[in-house]
PDB file of C-alpha atoms and ligand atoms in Angstrom:
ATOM      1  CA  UNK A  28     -11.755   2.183 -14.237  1.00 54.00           C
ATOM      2  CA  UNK A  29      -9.220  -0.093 -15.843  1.00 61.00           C
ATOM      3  CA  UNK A  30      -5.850   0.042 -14.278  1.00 87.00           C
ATOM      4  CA  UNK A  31      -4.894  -1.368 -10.790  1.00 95.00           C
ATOM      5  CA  UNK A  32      -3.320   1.325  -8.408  1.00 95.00           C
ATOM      6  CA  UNK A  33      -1.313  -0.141  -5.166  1.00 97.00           C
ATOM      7  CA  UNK A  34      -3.971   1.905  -3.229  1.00 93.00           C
ATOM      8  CA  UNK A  35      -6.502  -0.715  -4.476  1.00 95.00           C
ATOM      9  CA  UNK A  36      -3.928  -3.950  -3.595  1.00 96.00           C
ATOM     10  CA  UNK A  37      -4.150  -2.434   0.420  1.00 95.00           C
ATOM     11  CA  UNK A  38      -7.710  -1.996   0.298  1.00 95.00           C
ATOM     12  CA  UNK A  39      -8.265  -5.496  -0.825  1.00 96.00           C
ATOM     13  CA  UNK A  40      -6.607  -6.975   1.955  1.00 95.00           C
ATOM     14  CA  UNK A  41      -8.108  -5.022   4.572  1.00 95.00           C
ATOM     15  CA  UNK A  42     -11.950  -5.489   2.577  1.00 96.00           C
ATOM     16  CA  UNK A  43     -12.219  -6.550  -0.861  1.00 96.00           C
ATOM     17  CA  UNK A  44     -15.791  -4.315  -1.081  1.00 96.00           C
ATOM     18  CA  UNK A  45     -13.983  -1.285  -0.268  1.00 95.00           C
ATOM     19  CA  UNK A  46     -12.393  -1.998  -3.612  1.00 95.00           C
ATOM     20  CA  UNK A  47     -15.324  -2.765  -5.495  1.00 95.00           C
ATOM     21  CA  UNK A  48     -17.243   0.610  -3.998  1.00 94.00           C
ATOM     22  CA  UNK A  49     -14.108   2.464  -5.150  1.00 92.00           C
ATOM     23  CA  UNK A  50     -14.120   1.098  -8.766  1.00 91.00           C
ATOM     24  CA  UNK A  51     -17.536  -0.116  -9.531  1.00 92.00           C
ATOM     25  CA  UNK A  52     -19.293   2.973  -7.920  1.00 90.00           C
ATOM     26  CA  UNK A  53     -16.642   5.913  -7.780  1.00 85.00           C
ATOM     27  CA  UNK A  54     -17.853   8.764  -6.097  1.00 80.00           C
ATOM     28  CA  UNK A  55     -20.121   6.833  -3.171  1.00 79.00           C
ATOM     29  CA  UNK A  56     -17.228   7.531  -0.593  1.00 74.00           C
ATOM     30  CA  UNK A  57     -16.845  10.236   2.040  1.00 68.00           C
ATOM     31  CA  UNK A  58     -13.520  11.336   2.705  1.00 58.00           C
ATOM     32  CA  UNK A  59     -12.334  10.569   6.015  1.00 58.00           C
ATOM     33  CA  UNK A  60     -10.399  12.758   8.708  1.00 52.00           C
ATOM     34  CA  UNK A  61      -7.776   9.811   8.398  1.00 58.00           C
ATOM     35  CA  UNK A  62      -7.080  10.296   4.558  1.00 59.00           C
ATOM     36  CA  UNK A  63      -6.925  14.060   4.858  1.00 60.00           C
ATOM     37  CA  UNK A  64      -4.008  13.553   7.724  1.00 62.00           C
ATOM     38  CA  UNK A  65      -2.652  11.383   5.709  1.00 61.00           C
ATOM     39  CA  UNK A  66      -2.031  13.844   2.636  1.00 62.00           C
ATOM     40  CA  UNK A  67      -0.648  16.784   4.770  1.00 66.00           C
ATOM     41  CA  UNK A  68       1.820  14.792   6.660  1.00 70.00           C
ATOM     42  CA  UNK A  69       4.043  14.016   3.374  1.00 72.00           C
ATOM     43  CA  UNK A  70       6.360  17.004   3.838  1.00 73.00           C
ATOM     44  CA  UNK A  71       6.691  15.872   7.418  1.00 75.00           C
ATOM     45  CA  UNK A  72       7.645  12.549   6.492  1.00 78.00           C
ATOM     46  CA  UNK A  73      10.663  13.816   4.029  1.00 80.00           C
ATOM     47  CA  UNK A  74      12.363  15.817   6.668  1.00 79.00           C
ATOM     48  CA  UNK A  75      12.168  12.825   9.372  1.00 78.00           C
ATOM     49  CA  UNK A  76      13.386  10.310   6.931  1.00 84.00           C
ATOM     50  CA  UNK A  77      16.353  12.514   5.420  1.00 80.00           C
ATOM     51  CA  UNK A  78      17.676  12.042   9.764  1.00 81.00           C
ATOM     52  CA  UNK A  79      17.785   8.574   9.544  1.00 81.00           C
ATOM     53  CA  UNK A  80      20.364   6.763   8.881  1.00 85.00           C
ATOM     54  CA  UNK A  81      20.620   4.226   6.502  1.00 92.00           C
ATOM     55  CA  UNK A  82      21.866   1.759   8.819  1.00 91.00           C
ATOM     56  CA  UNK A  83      18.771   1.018   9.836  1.00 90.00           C
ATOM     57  CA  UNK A  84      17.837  -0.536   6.556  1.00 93.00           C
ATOM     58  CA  UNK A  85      20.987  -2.431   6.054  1.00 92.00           C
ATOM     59  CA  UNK A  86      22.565  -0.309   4.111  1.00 92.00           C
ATOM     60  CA  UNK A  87      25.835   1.475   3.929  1.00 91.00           C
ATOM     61  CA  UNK A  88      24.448   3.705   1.302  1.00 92.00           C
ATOM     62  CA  UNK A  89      21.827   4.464  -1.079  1.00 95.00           C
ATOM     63  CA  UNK A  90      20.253   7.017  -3.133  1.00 96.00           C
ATOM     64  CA  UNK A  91      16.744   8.209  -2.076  1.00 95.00           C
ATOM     65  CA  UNK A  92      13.805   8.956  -4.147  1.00 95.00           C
ATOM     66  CA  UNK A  93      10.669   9.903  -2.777  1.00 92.00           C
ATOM     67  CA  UNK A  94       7.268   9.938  -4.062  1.00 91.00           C
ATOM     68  CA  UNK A  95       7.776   8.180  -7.009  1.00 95.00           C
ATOM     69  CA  UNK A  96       4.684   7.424  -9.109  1.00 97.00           C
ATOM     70  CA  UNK A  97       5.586   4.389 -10.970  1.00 98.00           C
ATOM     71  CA  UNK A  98       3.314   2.466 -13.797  1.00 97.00           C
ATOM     72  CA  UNK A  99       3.454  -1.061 -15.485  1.00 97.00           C
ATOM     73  CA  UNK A 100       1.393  -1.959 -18.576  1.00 96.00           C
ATOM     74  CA  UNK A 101       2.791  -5.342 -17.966  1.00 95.00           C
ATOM     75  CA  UNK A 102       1.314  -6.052 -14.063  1.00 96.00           C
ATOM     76  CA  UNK A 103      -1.228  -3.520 -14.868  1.00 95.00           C
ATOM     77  CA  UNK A 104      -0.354  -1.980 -12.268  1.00 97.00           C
ATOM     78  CA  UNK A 105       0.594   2.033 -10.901  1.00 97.00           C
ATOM     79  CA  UNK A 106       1.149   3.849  -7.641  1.00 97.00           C
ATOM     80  CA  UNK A 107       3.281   6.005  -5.904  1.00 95.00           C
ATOM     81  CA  UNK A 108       5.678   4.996  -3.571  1.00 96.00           C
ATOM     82  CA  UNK A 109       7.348   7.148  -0.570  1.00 93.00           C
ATOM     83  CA  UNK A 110      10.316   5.932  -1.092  1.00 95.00           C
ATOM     84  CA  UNK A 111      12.802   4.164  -3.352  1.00 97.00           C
ATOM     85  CA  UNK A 112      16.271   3.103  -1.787  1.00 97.00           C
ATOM     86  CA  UNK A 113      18.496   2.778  -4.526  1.00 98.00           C
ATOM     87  CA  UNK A 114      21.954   1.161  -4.784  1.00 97.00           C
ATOM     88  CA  UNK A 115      24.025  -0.151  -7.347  1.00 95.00           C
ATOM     89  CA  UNK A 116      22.922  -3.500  -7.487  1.00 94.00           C
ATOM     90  CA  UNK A 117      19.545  -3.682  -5.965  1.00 96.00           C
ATOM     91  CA  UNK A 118      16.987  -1.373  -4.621  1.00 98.00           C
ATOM     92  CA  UNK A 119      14.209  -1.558  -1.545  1.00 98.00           C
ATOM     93  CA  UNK A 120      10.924   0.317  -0.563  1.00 98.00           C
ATOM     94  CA  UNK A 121       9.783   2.064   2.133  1.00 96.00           C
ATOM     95  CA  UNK A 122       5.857   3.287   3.269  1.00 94.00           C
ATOM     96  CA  UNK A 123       5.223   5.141   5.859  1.00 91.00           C
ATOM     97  CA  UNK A 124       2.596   4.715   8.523  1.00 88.00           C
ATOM     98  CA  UNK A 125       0.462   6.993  10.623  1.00 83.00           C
ATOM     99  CA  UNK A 126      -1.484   4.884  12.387  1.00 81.00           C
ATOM    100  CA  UNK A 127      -0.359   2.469  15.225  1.00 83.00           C
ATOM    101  CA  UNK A 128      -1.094  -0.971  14.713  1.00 87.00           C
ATOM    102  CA  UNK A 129       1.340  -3.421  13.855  1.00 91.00           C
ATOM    103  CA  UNK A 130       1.453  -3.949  10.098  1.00 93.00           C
ATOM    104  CA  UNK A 131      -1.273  -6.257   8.337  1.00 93.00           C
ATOM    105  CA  UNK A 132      -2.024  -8.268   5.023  1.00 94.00           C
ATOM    106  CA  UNK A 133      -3.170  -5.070   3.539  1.00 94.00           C
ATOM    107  CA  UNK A 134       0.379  -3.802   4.152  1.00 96.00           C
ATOM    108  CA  UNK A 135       2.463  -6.753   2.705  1.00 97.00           C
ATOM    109  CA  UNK A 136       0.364  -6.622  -0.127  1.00 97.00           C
ATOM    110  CA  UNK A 137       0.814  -3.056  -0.834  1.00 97.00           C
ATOM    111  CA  UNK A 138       4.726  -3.314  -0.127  1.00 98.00           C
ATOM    112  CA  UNK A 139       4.893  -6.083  -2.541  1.00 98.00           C
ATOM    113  CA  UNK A 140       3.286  -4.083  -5.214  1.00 98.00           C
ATOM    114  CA  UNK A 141       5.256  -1.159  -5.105  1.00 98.00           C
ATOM    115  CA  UNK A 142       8.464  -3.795  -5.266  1.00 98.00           C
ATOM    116  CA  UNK A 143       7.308  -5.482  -8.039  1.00 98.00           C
ATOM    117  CA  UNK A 144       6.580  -2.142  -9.550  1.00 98.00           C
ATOM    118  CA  UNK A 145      10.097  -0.638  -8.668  1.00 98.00           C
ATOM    119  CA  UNK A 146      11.914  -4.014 -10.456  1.00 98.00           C
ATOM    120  CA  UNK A 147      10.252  -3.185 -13.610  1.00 97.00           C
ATOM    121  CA  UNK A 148      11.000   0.225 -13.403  1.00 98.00           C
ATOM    122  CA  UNK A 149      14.515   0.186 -11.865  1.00 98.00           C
ATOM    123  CA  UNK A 150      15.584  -3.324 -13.151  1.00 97.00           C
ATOM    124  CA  UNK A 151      16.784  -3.869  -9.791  1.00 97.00           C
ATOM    125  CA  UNK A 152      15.787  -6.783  -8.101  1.00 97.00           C
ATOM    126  CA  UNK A 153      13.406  -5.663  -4.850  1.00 98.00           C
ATOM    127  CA  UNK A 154      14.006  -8.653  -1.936  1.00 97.00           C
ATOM    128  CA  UNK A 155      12.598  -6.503   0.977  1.00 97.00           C
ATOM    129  CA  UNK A 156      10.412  -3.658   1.841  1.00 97.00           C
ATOM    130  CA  UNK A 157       9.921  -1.838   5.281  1.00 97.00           C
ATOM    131  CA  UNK A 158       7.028  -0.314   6.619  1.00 95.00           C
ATOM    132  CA  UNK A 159       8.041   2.727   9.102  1.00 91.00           C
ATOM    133  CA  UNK A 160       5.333   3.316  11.586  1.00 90.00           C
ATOM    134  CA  UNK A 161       5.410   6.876  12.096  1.00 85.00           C
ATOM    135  CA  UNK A 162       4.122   7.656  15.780  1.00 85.00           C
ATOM    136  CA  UNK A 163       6.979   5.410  17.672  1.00 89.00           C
ATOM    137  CA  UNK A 164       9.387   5.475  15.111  1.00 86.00           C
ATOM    138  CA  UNK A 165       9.480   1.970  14.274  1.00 92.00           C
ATOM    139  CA  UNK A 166      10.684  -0.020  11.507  1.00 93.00           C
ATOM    140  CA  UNK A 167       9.265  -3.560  10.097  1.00 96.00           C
ATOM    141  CA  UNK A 168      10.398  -5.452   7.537  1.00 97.00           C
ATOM    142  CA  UNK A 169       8.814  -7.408   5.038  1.00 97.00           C
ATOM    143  CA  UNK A 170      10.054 -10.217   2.843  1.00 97.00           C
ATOM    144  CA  UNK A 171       8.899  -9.754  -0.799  1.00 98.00           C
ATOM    145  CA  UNK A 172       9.344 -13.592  -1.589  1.00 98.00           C
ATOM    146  CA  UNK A 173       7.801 -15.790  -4.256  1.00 98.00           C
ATOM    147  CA  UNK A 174       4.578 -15.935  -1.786  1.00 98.00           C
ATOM    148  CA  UNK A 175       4.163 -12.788  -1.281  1.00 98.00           C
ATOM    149  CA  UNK A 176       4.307 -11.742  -4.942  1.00 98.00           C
ATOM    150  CA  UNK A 177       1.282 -14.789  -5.828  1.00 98.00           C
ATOM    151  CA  UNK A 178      -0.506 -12.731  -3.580  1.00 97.00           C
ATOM    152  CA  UNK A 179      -0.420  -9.868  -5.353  1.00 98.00           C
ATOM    153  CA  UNK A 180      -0.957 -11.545  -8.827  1.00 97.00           C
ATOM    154  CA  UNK A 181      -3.928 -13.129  -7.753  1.00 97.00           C
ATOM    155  CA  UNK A 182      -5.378 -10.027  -5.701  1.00 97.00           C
ATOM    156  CA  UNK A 183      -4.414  -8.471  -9.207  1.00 97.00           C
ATOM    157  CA  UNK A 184      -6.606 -11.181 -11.014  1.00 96.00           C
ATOM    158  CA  UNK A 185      -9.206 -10.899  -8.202  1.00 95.00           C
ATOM    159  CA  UNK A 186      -9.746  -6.824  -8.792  1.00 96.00           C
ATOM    160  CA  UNK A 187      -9.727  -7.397 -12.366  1.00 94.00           C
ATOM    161  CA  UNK A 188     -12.432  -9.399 -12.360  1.00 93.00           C
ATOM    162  CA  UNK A 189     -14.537  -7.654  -9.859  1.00 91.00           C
ATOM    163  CA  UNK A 190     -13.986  -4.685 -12.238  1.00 89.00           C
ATOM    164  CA  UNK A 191     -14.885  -6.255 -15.856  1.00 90.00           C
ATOM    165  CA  UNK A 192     -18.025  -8.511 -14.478  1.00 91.00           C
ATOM    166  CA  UNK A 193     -19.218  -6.151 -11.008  1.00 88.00           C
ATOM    167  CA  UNK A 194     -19.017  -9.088  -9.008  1.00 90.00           C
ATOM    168  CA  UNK A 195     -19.809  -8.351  -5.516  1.00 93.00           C
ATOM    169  CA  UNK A 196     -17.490  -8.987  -2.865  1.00 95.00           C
ATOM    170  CA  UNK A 197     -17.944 -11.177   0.361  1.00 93.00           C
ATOM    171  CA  UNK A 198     -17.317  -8.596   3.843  1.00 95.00           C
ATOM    172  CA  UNK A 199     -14.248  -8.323   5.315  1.00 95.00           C
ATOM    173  CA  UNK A 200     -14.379 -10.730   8.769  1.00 94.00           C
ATOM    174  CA  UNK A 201     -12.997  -8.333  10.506  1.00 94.00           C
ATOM    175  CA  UNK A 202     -16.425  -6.183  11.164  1.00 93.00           C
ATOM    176  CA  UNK A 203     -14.854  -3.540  13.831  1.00 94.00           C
ATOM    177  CA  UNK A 204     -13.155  -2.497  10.936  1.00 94.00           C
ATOM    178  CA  UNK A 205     -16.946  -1.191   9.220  1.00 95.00           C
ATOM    179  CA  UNK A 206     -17.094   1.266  12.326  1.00 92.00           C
ATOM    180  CA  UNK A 207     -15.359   3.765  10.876  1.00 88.00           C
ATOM    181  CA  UNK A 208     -15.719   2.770   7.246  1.00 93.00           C
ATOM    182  CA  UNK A 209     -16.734   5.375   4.221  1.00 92.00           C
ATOM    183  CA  UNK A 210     -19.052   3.195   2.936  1.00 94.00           C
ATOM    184  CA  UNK A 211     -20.633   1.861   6.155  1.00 92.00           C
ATOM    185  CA  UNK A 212     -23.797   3.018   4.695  1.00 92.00           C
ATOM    186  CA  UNK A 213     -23.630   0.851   1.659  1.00 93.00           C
ATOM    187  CA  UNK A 214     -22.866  -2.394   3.775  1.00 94.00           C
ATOM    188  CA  UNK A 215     -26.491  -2.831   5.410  1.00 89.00           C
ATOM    189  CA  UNK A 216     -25.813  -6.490   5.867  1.00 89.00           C
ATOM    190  CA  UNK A 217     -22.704  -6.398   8.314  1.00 88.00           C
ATOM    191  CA  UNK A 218     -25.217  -4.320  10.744  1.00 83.00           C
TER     192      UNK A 218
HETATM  193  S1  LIG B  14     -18.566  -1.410   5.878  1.00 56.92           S
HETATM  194 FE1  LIG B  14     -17.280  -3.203   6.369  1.00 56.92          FE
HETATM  195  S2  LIG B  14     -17.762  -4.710   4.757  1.00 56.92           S
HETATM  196 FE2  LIG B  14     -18.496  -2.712   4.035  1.00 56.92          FE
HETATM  197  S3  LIG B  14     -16.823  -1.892   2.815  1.00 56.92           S
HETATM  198 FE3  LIG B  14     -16.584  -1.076   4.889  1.00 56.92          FE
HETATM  199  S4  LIG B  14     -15.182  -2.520   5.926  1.00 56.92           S
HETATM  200 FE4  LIG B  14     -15.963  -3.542   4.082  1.00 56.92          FE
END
């Protein structure tokens, strides 16, 4: 696997191994009840969003665009993002969320990916993303500053290299997340 998709910048920061499983050993995964919720509540998604208002982003107006799949031979990078809010001078993204937690490193690093990607696509520049949490209805924002986009270069460099030289990961620290995990059964050393 060569290219980076976005999907692969969240995974990192929730566990780096779940990224090398994904691209070092495709096919070792189960598909989980979560992912499969995830894909039919996209239409779902488009008719709550077209009720908002765009207030709630700061915005007087924009144009949407949703479910753009966006690629960049120059970050190396591809995804697709819910949404693109477009206006004349600048644009912002928006994911949405179906679980409830509050949102994580995993997120910011996903949401800064899919701005970076929408600049080079849009030549826009991309100062803030929002993650809107689907069960309450609730809308964070998310600074894509200088910070945040080293982050994603080095996770960038990071999955690279895992890729090209099949270096093994460390665990994530966060072992209540390997409870529910696909590839619980190829991390006999968390247990
Ligand atoms: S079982 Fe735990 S350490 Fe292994 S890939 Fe899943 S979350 Fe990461």
């Amino acid at each position: 696997m060569s290219g980076v998709i976005v999907t692969d910048l969240k995974q990192w920061g929730y566990c780096p191994r779940i990224v090398y499983y994904r691209r070092v050993m495709p096919g070792v995964g189960k598909a989980t009840f979560k992912m499969e919720e995830a894909r039919q509540a996209q239409e779902m998604i488009e008719r709550l969003e077209l009720r908002r208002g765009l207030h709630e982003y700061g915005l007087e107006s924009a144009q949407r665009h949703f479910g753009m799949w966006l690629t960049d031979d120059g970050l190396g990078l591809a995804g697709k993002v819910d949404l693109v809010l477009e206006t004349e001078r600048l644009a912002a993204v928006v994911d949405f969320k179906l679980t409830s937690g509050e949102p994580g490193e995993n997120h910011r690093l996903q949401l800064g990916g899919y701005a970076m990607l929408v600049e080079a696509a849009f030549r826009k520049s991309v100062d803030v993303g929002f993650v809107f949490r689907i069960p309450d209805n609730r809308l964070f924002v998310i600074q894509v500053d200088e910070v945040l986009r080293e982050h994603v270069h080095k996770a960038l460099r990071s999955i690279s290299e895992i890729s090209e030289q099949q270096l093994f990961p460390p665990a994530t620290a966060v072992r209540a997340r390997c409870v529910e995990c696909e590839y619980a059964n190829y991390c006999s050393d968390v247990w």
